[in-house]
Amino acid sequence: RPVARIARPAPLRKRTEVTSVKRIQHLESPMPALLRRSIAAAGAILLLVPALSWAATEDERLGAFFEEVFQRNLKDSPLLQSQLGMKGPDYGKWDDFSDAEAIRRSQLVADDLRRLRAEFDVAKLSEQSRVSYSIFEYLQERSLRNFPWRFHNYRFTTMQNPVTQLATFMQNVHRVDEVSDAEAYVSRLVGVEKVSGQFIEVVDLAAARGIVPTSFAFDPVLKDARSVLTGAPFDDSGKD
């Protein structure tokens, strides 16, 4: 019986095996998506499609399509690459959390859904692949339905602070094993200002629509955010 596993960032191989495809959605809240993306991201799912040894079956074509979508989303997300242990030219970069990028990705979701329905004949799929088709289709539809309401998720809560989640990512995900990793680390530190500006942009867009977090969330979020700037190299308090 096929067992779900996280897809490896490698080309689809033509032999009898299970090909795992991870569907990555964007933006319920920008930073929660950062930490959930490789595990879930209201948006991560493993779709099981058997890759057959003989070519051009509908199952194999569907599996190649899922792989294409996964690889594209992986390329667009330096953070997911890091979470999967990949170190490449994007290791010193952040994702783009701007609303313009969210709009672009939503259009990709719409394009994926259109291609799914236009390019594949469900009647020719195996039972297992039909399940994968239906799950993928449902997730795309849900993403598109939810997108107009993307500003209705609180951008920060007592449990989700975009400032501290940046620091958590650098501590827990960005590995430094050699000089180039340290240089990428510094590059990401330099990029924090731009990423923070994108968070602020989205918060302001939500606030302009009258959507702001609950009042009791402000004090703990501010306290935690200030703690990030306490101690060396920011001051001589001796705290860390």
mmCIF file of C-alpha atoms in Angstrom:
data_model
loop_
_atom_site.group_PDB
_atom_site.id
_atom_site.type_symbol
_atom_site.label_atom_id
_atom_site.label_comp_id
_atom_site.label_asym_id
_atom_site.label_seq_id
_atom_site.Cartn_x
_atom_site.Cartn_y
_atom_site.Cartn_z
ATOM 1 C CA ARG A 1 0.000 0.000 0.000
ATOM 2 C CA PRO A 2 1.474 3.447 -0.903
ATOM 3 C CA VAL A 3 2.809 5.446 2.038
ATOM 4 C CA ALA A 4 2.740 9.239 2.029
ATOM 5 C CA ARG A 5 6.072 10.981 2.174
ATOM 6 C CA ILE A 6 7.325 14.499 1.576
ATOM 7 C CA ALA A 7 8.221 15.026 -2.034
ATOM 8 C CA ARG A 8 11.913 15.475 -2.680
ATOM 9 C CA PRO A 9 12.950 18.374 -4.908
ATOM 10 C CA ALA A 10 14.000 16.114 -7.773
ATOM 11 C CA PRO A 11 12.568 15.421 -11.230
ATOM 12 C CA LEU A 12 9.789 12.865 -11.517
ATOM 13 C CA ARG A 13 11.277 9.393 -11.932
ATOM 14 C CA LYS A 14 9.659 6.815 -14.225
ATOM 15 C CA ARG A 15 9.535 3.689 -12.174
ATOM 16 C CA THR A 16 6.928 2.037 -9.994
ATOM 17 C CA GLU A 17 6.813 4.118 -6.848
ATOM 18 C CA VAL A 18 4.724 6.647 -4.971
ATOM 19 C CA THR A 19 5.222 10.233 -6.084
ATOM 20 C CA SER A 20 4.443 12.747 -3.351
ATOM 21 C CA VAL A 21 3.132 16.101 -4.398
ATOM 22 C CA LYS A 22 2.892 18.974 -1.974
ATOM 23 C CA ARG A 23 0.260 21.634 -2.656
ATOM 24 C CA ILE A 24 1.353 24.935 -1.247
ATOM 25 C CA GLN A 25 -1.135 27.673 -0.687
ATOM 26 C CA HIS A 26 -0.420 31.249 0.287
ATOM 27 C CA LEU A 27 -1.665 33.778 2.690
ATOM 28 C CA GLU A 28 -4.038 33.222 5.374
ATOM 29 C CA SER A 29 -1.562 35.172 7.410
ATOM 30 C CA PRO A 30 1.904 35.832 6.034
ATOM 31 C CA MET A 31 4.128 34.674 8.871
ATOM 32 C CA PRO A 32 2.053 31.687 10.024
ATOM 33 C CA ALA A 33 2.374 30.550 6.421
ATOM 34 C CA LEU A 34 6.145 30.822 6.810
ATOM 35 C CA LEU A 35 6.307 28.349 9.666
ATOM 36 C CA ARG A 36 3.584 26.005 8.465
ATOM 37 C CA ARG A 37 4.413 25.894 4.784
ATOM 38 C CA SER A 38 6.501 22.741 4.684
ATOM 39 C CA ILE A 39 4.230 20.982 7.168
ATOM 40 C CA ALA A 40 0.917 22.409 6.190
ATOM 41 C CA ALA A 41 0.335 25.989 5.326
ATOM 42 C CA ALA A 42 -3.307 25.656 5.426
ATOM 43 C CA GLY A 43 -2.036 24.628 2.408
ATOM 44 C CA ALA A 44 0.261 21.653 2.441
ATOM 45 C CA ILE A 45 -1.019 18.272 1.338
ATOM 46 C CA LEU A 46 0.465 15.037 0.101
ATOM 47 C CA LEU A 47 -1.248 13.619 -2.970
ATOM 48 C CA LEU A 48 -0.427 10.021 -3.794
ATOM 49 C CA VAL A 49 -0.207 9.095 -7.450
ATOM 50 C CA PRO A 50 1.406 5.861 -8.685
ATOM 51 C CA ALA A 51 4.069 6.508 -11.325
ATOM 52 C CA LEU A 52 3.873 3.615 -13.767
ATOM 53 C CA SER A 53 6.859 2.178 -15.582
ATOM 54 C CA TRP A 54 5.200 2.484 -19.005
ATOM 55 C CA ALA A 55 4.767 5.965 -20.408
ATOM 56 C CA ALA A 56 1.867 8.268 -21.197
ATOM 57 C CA THR A 57 -0.821 6.901 -18.881
ATOM 58 C CA GLU A 58 -3.273 9.428 -17.529
ATOM 59 C CA ASP A 59 -2.037 8.658 -14.003
ATOM 60 C CA GLU A 60 1.532 9.428 -15.000
ATOM 61 C CA ARG A 61 0.549 12.638 -16.751
ATOM 62 C CA LEU A 62 -1.357 13.745 -13.664
ATOM 63 C CA GLY A 63 1.621 12.895 -11.456
ATOM 64 C CA ALA A 64 3.907 14.963 -13.703
ATOM 65 C CA PHE A 65 1.471 17.891 -13.461
ATOM 66 C CA PHE A 66 1.464 17.718 -9.664
ATOM 67 C CA GLU A 67 5.263 17.577 -9.688
ATOM 68 C CA GLU A 68 5.397 20.624 -11.958
ATOM 69 C CA VAL A 69 3.160 22.612 -9.610
ATOM 70 C CA PHE A 70 5.174 21.557 -6.575
ATOM 71 C CA GLN A 71 8.513 22.435 -8.154
ATOM 72 C CA ARG A 72 7.209 25.848 -9.246
ATOM 73 C CA ASN A 73 5.923 26.638 -5.759
ATOM 74 C CA LEU A 74 9.157 25.383 -4.264
ATOM 75 C CA LYS A 75 11.165 27.676 -6.541
ATOM 76 C CA ASP A 76 8.988 30.614 -5.445
ATOM 77 C CA SER A 77 9.596 29.966 -1.728
ATOM 78 C CA PRO A 78 13.136 30.286 -0.325
ATOM 79 C CA LEU A 79 11.687 29.531 3.111
ATOM 80 C CA LEU A 80 10.217 26.216 2.025
ATOM 81 C CA GLN A 81 13.511 25.352 0.373
ATOM 82 C CA SER A 82 15.253 25.940 3.706
ATOM 83 C CA GLN A 83 12.668 23.911 5.600
ATOM 84 C CA LEU A 84 13.315 21.014 3.224
ATOM 85 C CA GLY A 85 17.048 21.286 3.893
ATOM 86 C CA MET A 86 17.926 22.796 0.520
ATOM 87 C CA LYS A 87 20.842 25.211 0.254
ATOM 88 C CA GLY A 88 21.005 26.989 -3.079
ATOM 89 C CA PRO A 89 21.117 30.478 -4.582
ATOM 90 C CA ASP A 90 17.993 31.468 -2.603
ATOM 91 C CA TYR A 91 19.355 30.474 0.814
ATOM 92 C CA GLY A 92 19.887 34.103 1.805
ATOM 93 C CA LYS A 93 16.434 35.257 0.697
ATOM 94 C CA TRP A 94 12.949 35.572 2.187
ATOM 95 C CA ASP A 95 9.607 34.870 0.564
ATOM 96 C CA ASP A 96 7.665 37.782 -0.865
ATOM 97 C CA PHE A 97 4.823 38.513 1.573
ATOM 98 C CA SER A 98 3.394 41.522 -0.275
ATOM 99 C CA ASP A 99 -0.224 41.603 -1.364
ATOM 100 C CA ALA A 100 0.908 41.943 -4.971
ATOM 101 C CA GLU A 101 2.617 38.561 -4.652
ATOM 102 C CA ALA A 102 -0.484 37.097 -3.027
ATOM 103 C CA ILE A 103 -2.518 38.231 -6.036
ATOM 104 C CA ARG A 104 0.021 36.697 -8.433
ATOM 105 C CA ARG A 105 -0.048 33.374 -6.601
ATOM 106 C CA SER A 106 -3.835 33.329 -6.545
ATOM 107 C CA GLN A 107 -3.797 33.692 -10.323
ATOM 108 C CA LEU A 108 -1.463 30.705 -10.509
ATOM 109 C CA VAL A 109 -3.966 28.727 -8.435
ATOM 110 C CA ALA A 110 -6.711 29.662 -10.896
ATOM 111 C CA ASP A 111 -4.485 28.643 -13.811
ATOM 112 C CA ASP A 112 -3.678 25.312 -12.143
ATOM 113 C CA LEU A 113 -7.368 24.592 -11.662
ATOM 114 C CA ARG A 114 -8.125 25.457 -15.278
ATOM 115 C CA ARG A 115 -5.334 23.171 -16.499
ATOM 116 C CA LEU A 116 -6.425 20.334 -14.235
ATOM 117 C CA ARG A 117 -9.927 20.345 -15.697
ATOM 118 C CA ALA A 118 -8.867 20.944 -19.295
ATOM 119 C CA GLU A 119 -5.914 18.578 -19.639
ATOM 120 C CA PHE A 120 -6.972 15.433 -17.774
ATOM 121 C CA ASP A 121 -9.736 12.898 -18.328
ATOM 122 C CA VAL A 122 -11.002 11.736 -14.961
ATOM 123 C CA ALA A 123 -12.532 8.631 -16.538
ATOM 124 C CA LYS A 124 -9.049 7.436 -17.524
ATOM 125 C CA LEU A 125 -7.576 7.804 -14.033
ATOM 126 C CA SER A 126 -7.160 4.993 -11.550
ATOM 127 C CA GLU A 127 -9.288 5.108 -8.416
ATOM 128 C CA GLN A 128 -6.375 6.372 -6.351
ATOM 129 C CA SER A 129 -5.523 9.096 -8.842
ATOM 130 C CA ARG A 130 -9.164 10.205 -8.936
ATOM 131 C CA VAL A 131 -8.944 10.809 -5.213
ATOM 132 C CA SER A 132 -5.781 12.873 -5.727
ATOM 133 C CA TYR A 133 -7.475 14.799 -8.534
ATOM 134 C CA SER A 134 -10.490 15.562 -6.337
ATOM 135 C CA ILE A 135 -8.380 16.673 -3.366
ATOM 136 C CA PHE A 136 -6.250 18.957 -5.502
ATOM 137 C CA GLU A 137 -9.337 20.389 -7.194
ATOM 138 C CA TYR A 138 -11.015 21.011 -3.832
ATOM 139 C CA LEU A 139 -7.962 22.796 -2.423
ATOM 140 C CA GLN A 140 -7.678 25.056 -5.459
ATOM 141 C CA GLU A 141 -11.381 25.915 -5.293
ATOM 142 C CA ARG A 142 -11.146 26.628 -1.565
ATOM 143 C CA SER A 143 -8.125 28.850 -2.039
ATOM 144 C CA LEU A 144 -9.924 30.887 -4.697
ATOM 145 C CA ARG A 145 -13.082 31.165 -2.599
ATOM 146 C CA ASN A 146 -11.119 32.365 0.409
ATOM 147 C CA PHE A 147 -8.864 34.789 -1.409
ATOM 148 C CA PRO A 148 -11.241 37.800 -1.429
ATOM 149 C CA TRP A 149 -11.351 37.462 2.373
ATOM 150 C CA ARG A 150 -7.581 37.270 2.881
ATOM 151 C CA PHE A 151 -7.498 40.449 4.974
ATOM 152 C CA HIS A 152 -9.977 39.030 7.477
ATOM 153 C CA ASN A 153 -7.337 36.929 9.211
ATOM 154 C CA TYR A 154 -5.655 38.743 12.087
ATOM 155 C CA ARG A 155 -2.089 39.586 11.100
ATOM 156 C CA PHE A 156 -0.891 39.045 14.640
ATOM 157 C CA THR A 157 -2.293 37.395 17.748
ATOM 158 C CA THR A 158 -1.008 36.435 21.180
ATOM 159 C CA MET A 159 0.228 33.192 19.600
ATOM 160 C CA GLN A 160 1.412 34.528 16.238
ATOM 161 C CA ASN A 161 3.854 37.404 16.111
ATOM 162 C CA PRO A 162 5.498 38.077 12.742
ATOM 163 C CA VAL A 163 8.479 39.766 14.413
ATOM 164 C CA THR A 164 9.359 36.872 16.687
ATOM 165 C CA GLN A 165 8.598 34.298 13.989
ATOM 166 C CA LEU A 166 11.318 35.822 11.844
ATOM 167 C CA ALA A 167 13.773 35.302 14.677
ATOM 168 C CA THR A 168 12.454 31.780 15.303
ATOM 169 C CA PHE A 169 12.993 30.866 11.672
ATOM 170 C CA MET A 170 16.579 32.102 11.768
ATOM 171 C CA GLN A 171 17.262 30.169 14.964
ATOM 172 C CA ASN A 172 15.544 26.902 14.101
ATOM 173 C CA VAL A 173 15.622 26.554 10.327
ATOM 174 C CA HIS A 174 18.561 28.467 8.860
ATOM 175 C CA ARG A 175 21.504 26.129 9.387
ATOM 176 C CA VAL A 176 25.075 27.425 9.314
ATOM 177 C CA ASP A 177 27.510 24.691 8.349
ATOM 178 C CA GLU A 178 29.999 26.671 6.289
ATOM 179 C CA VAL A 179 31.009 30.201 5.362
ATOM 180 C CA SER A 180 28.468 30.555 2.560
ATOM 181 C CA ASP A 181 25.668 29.652 5.017
ATOM 182 C CA ALA A 182 26.831 32.426 7.357
ATOM 183 C CA GLU A 183 26.861 34.870 4.446
ATOM 184 C CA ALA A 184 23.309 33.799 3.577
ATOM 185 C CA TYR A 185 22.365 34.300 7.245
ATOM 186 C CA VAL A 186 23.641 37.877 7.126
ATOM 187 C CA SER A 187 21.826 38.412 3.838
ATOM 188 C CA ARG A 188 18.569 37.347 5.476
ATOM 189 C CA LEU A 189 19.210 39.672 8.408
ATOM 190 C CA VAL A 190 19.640 42.543 5.957
ATOM 191 C CA GLY A 191 16.392 41.497 4.269
ATOM 192 C CA VAL A 192 14.371 41.668 7.491
ATOM 193 C CA GLU A 193 13.634 45.361 6.928
ATOM 194 C CA LYS A 194 12.042 44.708 3.541
ATOM 195 C CA VAL A 195 10.033 41.742 4.828
ATOM 196 C CA SER A 196 8.823 43.759 7.821
ATOM 197 C CA GLY A 197 7.702 46.468 5.444
ATOM 198 C CA GLN A 198 5.631 43.916 3.553
ATOM 199 C CA PHE A 199 3.994 42.780 6.796
ATOM 200 C CA ILE A 200 3.190 46.380 7.680
ATOM 201 C CA GLU A 201 1.725 46.929 4.214
ATOM 202 C CA VAL A 202 -0.671 44.003 4.630
ATOM 203 C CA VAL A 203 -1.607 45.088 8.178
ATOM 204 C CA ASP A 204 -2.379 48.578 6.862
ATOM 205 C CA LEU A 205 -4.474 47.172 3.997
ATOM 206 C CA ALA A 206 -6.501 45.154 6.508
ATOM 207 C CA ALA A 207 -6.854 48.125 8.881
ATOM 208 C CA ALA A 208 -8.108 50.280 6.007
ATOM 209 C CA ARG A 209 -10.925 47.747 5.697
ATOM 210 C CA GLY A 210 -11.687 48.005 9.406
ATOM 211 C CA ILE A 211 -10.058 44.673 10.268
ATOM 212 C CA VAL A 212 -7.647 44.878 13.211
ATOM 213 C CA PRO A 213 -6.566 42.311 15.799
ATOM 214 C CA THR A 214 -8.293 42.144 19.166
ATOM 215 C CA SER A 215 -7.172 44.751 21.699
ATOM 216 C CA PHE A 216 -5.781 42.223 24.191
ATOM 217 C CA ALA A 217 -3.305 40.982 21.568
ATOM 218 C CA PHE A 218 -1.378 44.241 21.342
ATOM 219 C CA ASP A 219 0.455 44.254 24.686
ATOM 220 C CA PRO A 220 1.994 40.744 24.490
ATOM 221 C CA VAL A 221 2.871 41.217 20.815
ATOM 222 C CA LEU A 222 4.606 44.526 21.537
ATOM 223 C CA LYS A 223 6.421 43.038 24.529
ATOM 224 C CA ASP A 224 7.720 40.094 22.502
ATOM 225 C CA ALA A 225 8.703 42.330 19.604
ATOM 226 C CA ARG A 226 10.696 44.626 21.895
ATOM 227 C CA SER A 227 12.432 41.612 23.397
ATOM 228 C CA VAL A 228 13.907 40.835 19.992
ATOM 229 C CA LEU A 229 15.713 44.183 20.152
ATOM 230 C CA THR A 230 16.950 43.725 23.730
ATOM 231 C CA GLY A 231 20.549 42.796 24.489
ATOM 232 C CA ALA A 232 23.599 42.618 22.260
ATOM 233 C CA PRO A 233 24.151 44.080 19.755
ATOM 234 C CA PHE A 234 21.311 46.549 20.387
ATOM 235 C CA ASP A 235 22.150 47.658 23.948
ATOM 236 C CA ASP A 236 24.419 46.941 26.936
ATOM 237 C CA SER A 237 21.703 45.560 29.215
ATOM 238 C CA GLY A 238 23.385 42.188 29.419
ATOM 239 C CA LYS A 239 20.085 40.503 28.574
ATOM 240 C CA ASP A 240 19.704 38.082 25.731
#
